[in-house]
PDB file of C-alpha atoms in Angstrom:
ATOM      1  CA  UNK Z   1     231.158 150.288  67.151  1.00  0.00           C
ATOM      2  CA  UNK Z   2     231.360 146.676  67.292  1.00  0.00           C
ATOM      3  CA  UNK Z   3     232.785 144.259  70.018  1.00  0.00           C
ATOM      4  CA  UNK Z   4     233.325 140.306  70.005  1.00  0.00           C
ATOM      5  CA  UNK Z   5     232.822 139.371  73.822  1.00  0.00           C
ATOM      6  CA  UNK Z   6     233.823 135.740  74.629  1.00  0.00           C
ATOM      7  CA  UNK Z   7     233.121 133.495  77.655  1.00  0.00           C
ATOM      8  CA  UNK Z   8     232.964 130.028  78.823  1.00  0.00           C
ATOM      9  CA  UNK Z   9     237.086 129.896  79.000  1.00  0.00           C
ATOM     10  CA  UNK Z  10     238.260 128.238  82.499  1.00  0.00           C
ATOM     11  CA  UNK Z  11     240.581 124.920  84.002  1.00  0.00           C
ATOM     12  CA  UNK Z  12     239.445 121.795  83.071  1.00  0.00           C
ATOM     13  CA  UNK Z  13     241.044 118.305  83.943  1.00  0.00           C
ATOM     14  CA  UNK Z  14     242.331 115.588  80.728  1.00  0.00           C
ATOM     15  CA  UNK Z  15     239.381 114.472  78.938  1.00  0.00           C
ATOM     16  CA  UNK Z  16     236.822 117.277  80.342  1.00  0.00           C
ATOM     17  CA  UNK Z  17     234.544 119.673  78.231  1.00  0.00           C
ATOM     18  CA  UNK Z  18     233.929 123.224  77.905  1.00  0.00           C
ATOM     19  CA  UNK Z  19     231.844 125.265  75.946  1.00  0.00           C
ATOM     20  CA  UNK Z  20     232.705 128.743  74.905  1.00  0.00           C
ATOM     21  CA  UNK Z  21     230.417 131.460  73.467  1.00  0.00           C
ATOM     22  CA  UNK Z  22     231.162 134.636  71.724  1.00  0.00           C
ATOM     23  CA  UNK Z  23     228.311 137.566  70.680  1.00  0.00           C
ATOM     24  CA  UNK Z  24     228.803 140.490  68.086  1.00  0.00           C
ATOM     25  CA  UNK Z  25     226.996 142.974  69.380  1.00  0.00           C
ATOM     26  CA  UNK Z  26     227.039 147.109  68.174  1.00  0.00           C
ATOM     27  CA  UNK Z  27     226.152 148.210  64.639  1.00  0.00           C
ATOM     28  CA  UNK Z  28     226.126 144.642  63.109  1.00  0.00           C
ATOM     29  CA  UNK Z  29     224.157 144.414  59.763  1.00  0.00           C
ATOM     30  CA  UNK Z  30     225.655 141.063  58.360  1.00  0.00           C
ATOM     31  CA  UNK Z  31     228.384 138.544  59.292  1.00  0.00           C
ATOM     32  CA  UNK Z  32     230.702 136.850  56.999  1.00  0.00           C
ATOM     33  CA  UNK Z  33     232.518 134.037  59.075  1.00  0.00           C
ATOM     34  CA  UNK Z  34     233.103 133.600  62.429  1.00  0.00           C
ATOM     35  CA  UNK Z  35     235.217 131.366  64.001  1.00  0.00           C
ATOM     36  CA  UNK Z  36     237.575 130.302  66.834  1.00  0.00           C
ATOM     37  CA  UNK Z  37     241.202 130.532  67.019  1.00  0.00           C
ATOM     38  CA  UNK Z  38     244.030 129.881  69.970  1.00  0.00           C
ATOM     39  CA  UNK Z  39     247.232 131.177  70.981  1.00  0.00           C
ATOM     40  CA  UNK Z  40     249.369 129.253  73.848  1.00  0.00           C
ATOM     41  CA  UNK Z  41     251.960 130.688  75.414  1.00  0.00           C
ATOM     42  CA  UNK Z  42     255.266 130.841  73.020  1.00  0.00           C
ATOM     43  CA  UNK Z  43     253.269 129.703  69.875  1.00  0.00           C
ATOM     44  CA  UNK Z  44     251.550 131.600  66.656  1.00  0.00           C
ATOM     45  CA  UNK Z  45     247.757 132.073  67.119  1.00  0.00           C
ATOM     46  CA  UNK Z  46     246.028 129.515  64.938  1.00  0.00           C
ATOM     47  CA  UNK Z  47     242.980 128.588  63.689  1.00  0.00           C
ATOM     48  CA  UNK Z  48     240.838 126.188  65.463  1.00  0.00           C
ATOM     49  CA  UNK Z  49     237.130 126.341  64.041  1.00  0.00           C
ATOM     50  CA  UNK Z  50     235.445 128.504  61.554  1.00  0.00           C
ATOM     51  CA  UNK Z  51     232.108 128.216  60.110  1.00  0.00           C
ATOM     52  CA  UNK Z  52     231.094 130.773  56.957  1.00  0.00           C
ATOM     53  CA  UNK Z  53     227.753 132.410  56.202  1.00  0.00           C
ATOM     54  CA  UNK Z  54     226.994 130.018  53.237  1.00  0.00           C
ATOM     55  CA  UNK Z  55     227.520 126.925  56.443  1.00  0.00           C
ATOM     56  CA  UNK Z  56     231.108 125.690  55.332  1.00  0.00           C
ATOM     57  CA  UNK Z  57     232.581 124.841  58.272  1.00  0.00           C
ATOM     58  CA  UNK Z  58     236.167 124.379  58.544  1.00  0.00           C
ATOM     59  CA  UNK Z  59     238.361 122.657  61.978  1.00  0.00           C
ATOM     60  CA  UNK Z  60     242.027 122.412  62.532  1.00  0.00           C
ATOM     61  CA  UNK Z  61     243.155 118.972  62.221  1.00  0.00           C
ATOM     62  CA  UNK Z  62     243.745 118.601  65.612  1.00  0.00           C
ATOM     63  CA  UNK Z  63     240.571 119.158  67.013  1.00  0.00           C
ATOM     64  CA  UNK Z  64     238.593 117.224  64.545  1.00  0.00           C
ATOM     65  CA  UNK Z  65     236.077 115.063  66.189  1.00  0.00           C
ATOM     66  CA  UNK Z  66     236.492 116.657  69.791  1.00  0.00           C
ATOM     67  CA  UNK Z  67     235.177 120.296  68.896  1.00  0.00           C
ATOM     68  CA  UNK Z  68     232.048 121.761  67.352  1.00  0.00           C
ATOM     69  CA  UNK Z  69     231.366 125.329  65.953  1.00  0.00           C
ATOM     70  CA  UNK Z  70     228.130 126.604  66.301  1.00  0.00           C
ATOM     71  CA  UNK Z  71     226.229 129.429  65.014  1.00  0.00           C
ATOM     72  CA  UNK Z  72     223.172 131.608  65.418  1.00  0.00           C
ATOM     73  CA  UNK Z  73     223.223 133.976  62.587  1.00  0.00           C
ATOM     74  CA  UNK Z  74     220.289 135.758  64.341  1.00  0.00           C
ATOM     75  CA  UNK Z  75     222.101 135.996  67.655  1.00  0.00           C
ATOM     76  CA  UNK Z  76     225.191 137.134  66.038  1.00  0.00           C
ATOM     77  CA  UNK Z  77     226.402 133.893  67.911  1.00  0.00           C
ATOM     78  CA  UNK Z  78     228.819 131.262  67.577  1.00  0.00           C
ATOM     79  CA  UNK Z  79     229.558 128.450  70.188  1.00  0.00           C
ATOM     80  CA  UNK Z  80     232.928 126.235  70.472  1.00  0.00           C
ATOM     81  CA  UNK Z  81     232.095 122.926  72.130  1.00  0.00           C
ATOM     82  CA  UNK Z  82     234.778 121.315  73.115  1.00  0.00           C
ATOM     83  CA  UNK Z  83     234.801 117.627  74.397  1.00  0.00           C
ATOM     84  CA  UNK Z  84     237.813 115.047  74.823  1.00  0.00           C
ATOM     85  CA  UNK Z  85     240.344 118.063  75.610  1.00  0.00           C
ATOM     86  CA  UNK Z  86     244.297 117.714  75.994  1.00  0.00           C
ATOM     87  CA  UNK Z  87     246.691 119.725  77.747  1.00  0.00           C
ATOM     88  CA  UNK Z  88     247.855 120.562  74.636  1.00  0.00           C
ATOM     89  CA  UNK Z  89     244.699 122.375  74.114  1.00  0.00           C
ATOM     90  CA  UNK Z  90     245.619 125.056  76.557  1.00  0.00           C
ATOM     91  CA  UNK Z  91     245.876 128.425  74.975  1.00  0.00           C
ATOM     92  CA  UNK Z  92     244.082 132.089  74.575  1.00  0.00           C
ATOM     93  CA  UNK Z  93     240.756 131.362  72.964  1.00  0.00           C
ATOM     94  CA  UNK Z  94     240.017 134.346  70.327  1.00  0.00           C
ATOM     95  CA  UNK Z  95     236.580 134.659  68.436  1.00  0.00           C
ATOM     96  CA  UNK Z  96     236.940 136.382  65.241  1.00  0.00           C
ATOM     97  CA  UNK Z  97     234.535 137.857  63.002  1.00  0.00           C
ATOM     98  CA  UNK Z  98     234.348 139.559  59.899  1.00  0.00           C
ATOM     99  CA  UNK Z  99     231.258 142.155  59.988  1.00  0.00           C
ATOM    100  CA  UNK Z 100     229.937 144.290  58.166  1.00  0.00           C
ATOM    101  CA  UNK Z 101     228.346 147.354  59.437  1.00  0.00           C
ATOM    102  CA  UNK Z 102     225.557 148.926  57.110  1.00  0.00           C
ATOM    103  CA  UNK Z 103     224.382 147.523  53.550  1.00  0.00           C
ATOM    104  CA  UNK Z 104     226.619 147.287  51.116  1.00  0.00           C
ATOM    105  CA  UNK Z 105     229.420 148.353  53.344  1.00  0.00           C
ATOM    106  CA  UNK Z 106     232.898 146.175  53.525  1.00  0.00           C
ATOM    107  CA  UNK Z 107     233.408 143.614  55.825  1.00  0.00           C
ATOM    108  CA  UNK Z 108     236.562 144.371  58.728  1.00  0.00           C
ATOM    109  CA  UNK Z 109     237.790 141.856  60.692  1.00  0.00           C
ATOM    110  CA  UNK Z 110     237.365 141.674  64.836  1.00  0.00           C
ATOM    111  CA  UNK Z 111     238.733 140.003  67.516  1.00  0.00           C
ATOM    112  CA  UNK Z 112     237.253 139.493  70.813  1.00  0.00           C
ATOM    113  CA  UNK Z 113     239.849 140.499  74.318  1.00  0.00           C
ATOM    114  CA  UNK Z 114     240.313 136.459  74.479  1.00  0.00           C
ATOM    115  CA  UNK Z 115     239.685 133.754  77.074  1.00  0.00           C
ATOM    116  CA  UNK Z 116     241.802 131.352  78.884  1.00  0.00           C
ATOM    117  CA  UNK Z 117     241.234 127.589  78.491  1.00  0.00           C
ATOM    118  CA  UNK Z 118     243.532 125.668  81.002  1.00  0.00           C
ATOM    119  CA  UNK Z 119     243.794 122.117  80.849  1.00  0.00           C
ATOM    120  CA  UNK Z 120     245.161 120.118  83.375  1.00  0.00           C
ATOM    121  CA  UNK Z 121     246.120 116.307  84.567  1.00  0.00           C
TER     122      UNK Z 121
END
C-alpha cells in the first residue's frame, strides 16, 4: 500500500509563513510528480505547486514568488514553503503523487487526508 501523509498545516496571521511537508511512504519504487494543491471552502480544488521527476516545476499564478516546492526524490519528499501568505490562501492543503509501485509497473495517482492552512488578520 501506499499513503501521502502531510503536515505543517496550521493559523497563521497576514504576511506569515508556513512550511508544509508530505512523505510517500509503503511500496514506493519511483515517483512521477508530486505536488501541492488546495481546496477552500465552496471552491474547486486547484493546483498550487508541482514539481516533475525530470525538475519542471510548475506554480499557480497566484502564488508565484511567495511559495516554493521542494523535493527529495530519495525521501520520497516534497516541501511547500510558503512566505507572504493572504487570507485568500486559506484552504485544504492536498499533496498528490503519482507512484509507481514495482518496475515497470503504471503510475496511480494519490492523495494525502489533507491539512488545514488558516490565515488570518
Amino acid at each position: 500500500q501506499v499513503q501521502l501523509v502531510e503536515s505543517g498545516g496550521g493559523l497563521v496571521q497576514v504576511g506569515g509563513s508556513l512550511r508544509l511537508s508530505c512523505v510517500a511512504s509503503g511500496r514506493v519504487f519511483s515517483i512521477n510528480a508530486m505536488g501541492w494543491y488546495r481546496q477552500a471552502p465552496g471552491n474547486q480544488r486547484e493546483l498550487v505547486a508541482i514539481s516533475t521527476s525530470s525538475g519542471t516545476i510548475n506554480y499557480a499564478d497566484s502564488v508565484k514568488g511567495r511559495f516554493t516546492i521542494s523535493r527529495d526524490n530519495a525521501k520520497n519528499t516534497v516541501n511547500l514553503q510558503m512566505n507572504s501568505l493572504k487570507r485568500e490562501d486559506t484552504a485544504v492543503y492536498y499533496c498528490n503523487g503519482g507512484i509507481r509501485q514495482y518496475n515497470g509497473g503504471p503510475y496511480y495517482n494519490y492523495w494525502g487526508q489533507g491539512t488545514q492552512v488558516t490565515v488570518s488578520e
